[in-house]
Short mmCIF file of C-alpha atoms in Angstrom, two decimals:
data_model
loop_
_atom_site.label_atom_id
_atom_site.label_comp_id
_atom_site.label_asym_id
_atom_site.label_seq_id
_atom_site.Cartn_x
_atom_site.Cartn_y
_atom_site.Cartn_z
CA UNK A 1 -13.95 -181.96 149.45
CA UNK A 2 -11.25 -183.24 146.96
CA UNK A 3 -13.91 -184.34 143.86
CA UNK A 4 -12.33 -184.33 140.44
CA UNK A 5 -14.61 -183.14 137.79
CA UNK A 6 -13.02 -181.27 135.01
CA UNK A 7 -15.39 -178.38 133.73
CA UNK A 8 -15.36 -176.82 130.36
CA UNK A 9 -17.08 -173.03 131.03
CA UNK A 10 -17.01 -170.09 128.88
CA UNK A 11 -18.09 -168.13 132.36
CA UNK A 12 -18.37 -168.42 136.03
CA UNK A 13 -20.92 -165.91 138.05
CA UNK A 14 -20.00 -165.76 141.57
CA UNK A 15 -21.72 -164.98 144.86
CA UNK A 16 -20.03 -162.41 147.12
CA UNK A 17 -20.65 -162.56 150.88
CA UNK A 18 -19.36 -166.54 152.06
CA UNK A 19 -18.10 -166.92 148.41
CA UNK A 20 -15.67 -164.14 147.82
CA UNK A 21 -15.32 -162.70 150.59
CA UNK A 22 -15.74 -163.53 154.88
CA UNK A 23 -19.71 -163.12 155.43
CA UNK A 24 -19.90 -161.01 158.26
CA UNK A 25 -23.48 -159.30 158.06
CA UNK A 26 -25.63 -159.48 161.37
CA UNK A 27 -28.87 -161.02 159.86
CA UNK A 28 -30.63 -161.55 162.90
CA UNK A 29 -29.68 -158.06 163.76
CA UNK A 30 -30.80 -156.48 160.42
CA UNK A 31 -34.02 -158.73 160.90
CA UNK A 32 -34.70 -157.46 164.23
CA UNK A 33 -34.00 -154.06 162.65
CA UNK A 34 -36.78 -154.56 159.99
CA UNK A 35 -39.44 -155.95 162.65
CA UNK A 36 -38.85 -153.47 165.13
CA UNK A 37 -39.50 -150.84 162.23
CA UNK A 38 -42.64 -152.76 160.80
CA UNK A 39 -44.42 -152.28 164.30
CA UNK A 40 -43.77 -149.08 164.28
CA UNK A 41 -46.22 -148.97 160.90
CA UNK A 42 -48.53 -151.58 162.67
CA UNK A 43 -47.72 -154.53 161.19
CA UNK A 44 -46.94 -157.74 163.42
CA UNK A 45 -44.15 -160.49 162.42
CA UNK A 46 -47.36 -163.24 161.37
CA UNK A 47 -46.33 -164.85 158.94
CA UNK A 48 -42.87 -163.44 158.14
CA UNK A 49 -40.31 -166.00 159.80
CA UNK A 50 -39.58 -168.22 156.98
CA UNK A 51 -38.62 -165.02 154.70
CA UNK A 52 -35.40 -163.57 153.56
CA UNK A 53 -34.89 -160.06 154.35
CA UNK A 54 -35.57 -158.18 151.43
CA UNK A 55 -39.06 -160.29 150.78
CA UNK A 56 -40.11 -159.80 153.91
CA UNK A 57 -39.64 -156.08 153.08
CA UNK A 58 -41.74 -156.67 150.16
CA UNK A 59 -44.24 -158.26 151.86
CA UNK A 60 -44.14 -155.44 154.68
CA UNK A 61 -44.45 -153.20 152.25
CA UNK A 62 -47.64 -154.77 150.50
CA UNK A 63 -49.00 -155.11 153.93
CA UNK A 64 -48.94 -151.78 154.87
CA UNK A 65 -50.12 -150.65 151.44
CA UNK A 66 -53.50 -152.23 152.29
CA UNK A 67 -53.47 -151.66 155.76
CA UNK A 68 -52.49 -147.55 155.02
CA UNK A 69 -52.23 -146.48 151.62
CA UNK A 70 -49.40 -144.25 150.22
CA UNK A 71 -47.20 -144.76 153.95
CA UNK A 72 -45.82 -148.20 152.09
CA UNK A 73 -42.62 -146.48 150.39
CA UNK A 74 -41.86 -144.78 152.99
CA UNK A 75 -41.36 -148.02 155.17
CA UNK A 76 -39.73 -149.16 151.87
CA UNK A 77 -36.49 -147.01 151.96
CA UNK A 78 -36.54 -146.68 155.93
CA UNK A 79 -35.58 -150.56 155.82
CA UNK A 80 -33.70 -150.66 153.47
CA UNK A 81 -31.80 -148.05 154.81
CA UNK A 82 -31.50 -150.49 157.91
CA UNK A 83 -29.95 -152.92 155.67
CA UNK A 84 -27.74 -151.00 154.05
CA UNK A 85 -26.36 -149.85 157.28
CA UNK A 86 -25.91 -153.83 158.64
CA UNK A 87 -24.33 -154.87 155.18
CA UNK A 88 -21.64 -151.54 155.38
CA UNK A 89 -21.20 -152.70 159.14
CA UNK A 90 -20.32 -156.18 158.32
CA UNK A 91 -17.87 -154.78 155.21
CA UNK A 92 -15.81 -153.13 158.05
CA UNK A 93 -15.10 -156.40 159.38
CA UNK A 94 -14.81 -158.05 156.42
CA UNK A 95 -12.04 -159.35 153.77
CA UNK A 96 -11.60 -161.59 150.38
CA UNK A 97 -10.49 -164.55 151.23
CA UNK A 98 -6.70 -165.65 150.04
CA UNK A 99 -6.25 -166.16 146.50
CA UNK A 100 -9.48 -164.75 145.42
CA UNK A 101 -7.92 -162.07 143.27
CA UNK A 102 -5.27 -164.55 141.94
CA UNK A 103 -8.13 -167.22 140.76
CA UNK A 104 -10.15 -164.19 138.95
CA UNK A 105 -7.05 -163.00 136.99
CA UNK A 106 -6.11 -166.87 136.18
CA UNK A 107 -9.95 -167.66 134.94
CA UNK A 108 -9.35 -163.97 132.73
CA UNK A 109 -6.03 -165.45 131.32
CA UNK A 110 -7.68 -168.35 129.94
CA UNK A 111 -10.40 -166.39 128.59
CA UNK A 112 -13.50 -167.25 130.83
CA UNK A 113 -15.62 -164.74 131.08
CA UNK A 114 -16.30 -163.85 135.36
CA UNK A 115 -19.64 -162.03 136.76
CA UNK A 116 -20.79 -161.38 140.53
CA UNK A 117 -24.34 -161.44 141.38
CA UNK A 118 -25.40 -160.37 145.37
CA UNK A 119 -28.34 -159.37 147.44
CA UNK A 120 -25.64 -156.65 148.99
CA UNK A 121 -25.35 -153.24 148.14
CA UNK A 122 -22.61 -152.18 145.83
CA UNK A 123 -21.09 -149.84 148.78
CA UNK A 124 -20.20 -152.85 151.25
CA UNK A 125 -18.96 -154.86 147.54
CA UNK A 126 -16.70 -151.97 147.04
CA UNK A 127 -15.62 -151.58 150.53
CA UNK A 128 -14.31 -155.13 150.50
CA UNK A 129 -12.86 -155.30 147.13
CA UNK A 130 -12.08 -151.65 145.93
CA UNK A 131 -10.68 -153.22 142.15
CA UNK A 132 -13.49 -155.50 141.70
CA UNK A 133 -14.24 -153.76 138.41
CA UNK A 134 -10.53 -154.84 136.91
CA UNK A 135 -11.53 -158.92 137.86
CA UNK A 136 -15.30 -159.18 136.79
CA UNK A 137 -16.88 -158.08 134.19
CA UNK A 138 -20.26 -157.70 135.55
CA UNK A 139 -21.47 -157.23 138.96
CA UNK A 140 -24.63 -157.50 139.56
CA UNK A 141 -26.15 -156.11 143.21
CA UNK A 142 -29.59 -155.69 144.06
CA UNK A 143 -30.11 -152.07 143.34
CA UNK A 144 -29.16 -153.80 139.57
CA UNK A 145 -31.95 -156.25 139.32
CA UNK A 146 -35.60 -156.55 139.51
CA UNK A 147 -35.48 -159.64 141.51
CA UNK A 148 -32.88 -160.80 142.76
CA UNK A 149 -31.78 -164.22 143.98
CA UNK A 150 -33.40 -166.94 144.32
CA UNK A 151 -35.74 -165.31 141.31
CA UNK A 152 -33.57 -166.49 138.22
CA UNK A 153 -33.47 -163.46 136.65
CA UNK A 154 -30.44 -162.34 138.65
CA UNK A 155 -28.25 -164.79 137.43
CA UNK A 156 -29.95 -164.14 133.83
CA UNK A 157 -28.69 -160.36 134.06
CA UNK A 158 -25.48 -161.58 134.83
CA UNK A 159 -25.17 -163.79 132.26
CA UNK A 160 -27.06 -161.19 129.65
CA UNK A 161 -23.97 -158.68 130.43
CA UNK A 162 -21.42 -161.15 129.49
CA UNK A 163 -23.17 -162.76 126.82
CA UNK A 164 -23.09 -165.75 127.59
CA UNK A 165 -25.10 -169.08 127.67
CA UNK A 166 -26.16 -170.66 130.81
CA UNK A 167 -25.23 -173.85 129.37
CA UNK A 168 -21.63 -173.05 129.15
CA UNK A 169 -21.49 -170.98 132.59
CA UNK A 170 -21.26 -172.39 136.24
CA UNK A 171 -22.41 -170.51 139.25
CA UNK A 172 -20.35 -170.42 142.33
CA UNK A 173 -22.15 -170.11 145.92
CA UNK A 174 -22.22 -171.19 149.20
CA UNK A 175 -25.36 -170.99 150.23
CA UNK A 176 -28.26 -173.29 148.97
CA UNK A 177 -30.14 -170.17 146.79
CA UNK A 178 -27.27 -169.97 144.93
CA UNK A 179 -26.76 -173.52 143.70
CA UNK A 180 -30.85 -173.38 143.23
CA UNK A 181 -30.63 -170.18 140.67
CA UNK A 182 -27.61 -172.54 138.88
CA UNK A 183 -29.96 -174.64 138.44
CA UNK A 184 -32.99 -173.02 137.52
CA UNK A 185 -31.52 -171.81 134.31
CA UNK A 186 -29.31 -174.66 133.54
CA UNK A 187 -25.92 -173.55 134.52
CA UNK A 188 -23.71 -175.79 136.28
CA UNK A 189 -23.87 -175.08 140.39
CA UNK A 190 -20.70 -175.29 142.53
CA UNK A 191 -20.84 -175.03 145.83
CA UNK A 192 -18.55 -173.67 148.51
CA UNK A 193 -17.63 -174.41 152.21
CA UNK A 194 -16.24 -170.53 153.23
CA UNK A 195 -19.99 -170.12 154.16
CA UNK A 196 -22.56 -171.22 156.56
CA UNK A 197 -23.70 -173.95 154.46
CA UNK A 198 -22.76 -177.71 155.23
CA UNK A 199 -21.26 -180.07 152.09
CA UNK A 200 -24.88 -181.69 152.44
CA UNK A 201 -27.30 -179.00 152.30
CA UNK A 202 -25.45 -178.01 149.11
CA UNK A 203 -25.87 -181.33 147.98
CA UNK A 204 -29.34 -181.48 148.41
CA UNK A 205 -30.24 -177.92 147.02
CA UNK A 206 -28.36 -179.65 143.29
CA UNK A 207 -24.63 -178.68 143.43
CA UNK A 208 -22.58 -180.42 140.71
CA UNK A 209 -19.61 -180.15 142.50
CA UNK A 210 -18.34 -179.58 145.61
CA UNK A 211 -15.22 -177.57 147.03
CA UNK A 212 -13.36 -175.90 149.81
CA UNK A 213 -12.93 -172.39 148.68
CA UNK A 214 -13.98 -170.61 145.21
CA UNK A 215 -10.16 -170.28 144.47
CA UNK A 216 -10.16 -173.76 143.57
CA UNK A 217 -12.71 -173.70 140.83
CA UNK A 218 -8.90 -173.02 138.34
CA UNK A 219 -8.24 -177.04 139.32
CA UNK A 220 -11.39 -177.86 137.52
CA UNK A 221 -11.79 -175.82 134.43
CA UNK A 222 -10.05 -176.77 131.43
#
């Protein structure tokens, strides 16, 4: 998409997996993963389809809390166990995308402020980008947050770390919970097409702008 909005940010949060870097997690896989394991407690999949993986943990785990007290943390780290093992999978096969490193060190030089928040665990974010820690300031993985994504208080860690107001920052994503949890605490949403999102379901979720790749974002900020 060739729009031509010029941007003036003080910081820019990225997502990692689609954004960053090639997505290559099994989902279905990991979800299989997470029923098959659920049965094994005696819980069945009612209800569960529409879910993201780690609420339908959640929700496994409240399920089994009532259904067999004290048996519901043990499920707990089982699965996510089994997701840690899909998302380390997928970093094998996975990569930044060109110029990624390049637009980080350009949005440093001019003295915007760059933060990463993901649902991934910080071993597959360090298996793709060893260095991340010299190009953002803060990253931000689930094992760093309370809730994570879409609950706004992901992005709001992010943005507490670099001090910054969501007013003046931009998130970058390229799925449609990322432009939402822009939105939801007033930062600018830009979405991206490295991902397995379509122009118009970013659209629709609120993006303010649209582009190709996250290493473009450098054409639009002043």
């Amino acid at each position: 998409m060739h729009q031509r909005r010029t941007l003036t940010l003080k910081a820019v949060v990225f997502d990692f997996d689609g954004t960053l870097a090639l997505l290559n997690v099994d989902f279905k896989a990991m979800r299989l993963d997470i029923l098959g394991l659920a049965a094994s407690y005696g819980i069945s999949d009612d209800g569960l389809e529409g879910l993201f993986v780690l609420e339908m943990i959640a929700e496994i785990r409240r399920r089994i809390g009532r259904r067999a007290p004290g048996r519901e943390g043990d499920f707990a780290g089982r699965a996510l166990q089994l997701v840690t093992d899909r998302e380390l999978a997928g970093a094998e096969r996975s990569a930044l995308f060109p110029g990624v490193r390049e637009m980080l060190a350009e949005l440093r030089r001019r003295g915007v402020k760059r933060g990463i928040l993901t649902r991934n665990c910080l071993e597959a974010v360090t298996a793709v980008f060893p260095d991340i820690g010299r190009y953002s300031e803060a990253v931000v993985t689930r094992s760093d947050a309370e809730r994570v994504k879409p609950h706004p208080d992901h992005i709001r860690t992010v943005l507490g770390i670099l001090d910054e107001d969501p007013s003046k920052s931009a998130m970058v994503g390229d799925h449609p919970m990322d432009i939402r949890v822009g939105k939801a605490v007033g930062a600018l949403s830009v979405g991206v097409l490295t991902g397995y999102s379509a122009a118009s379901d970013l659209l629709e979720a609120g993006a303010d702008l649209i582009l190709e790749r996250a290493a473009e974002i450098t054409s639009h900020i002043e």
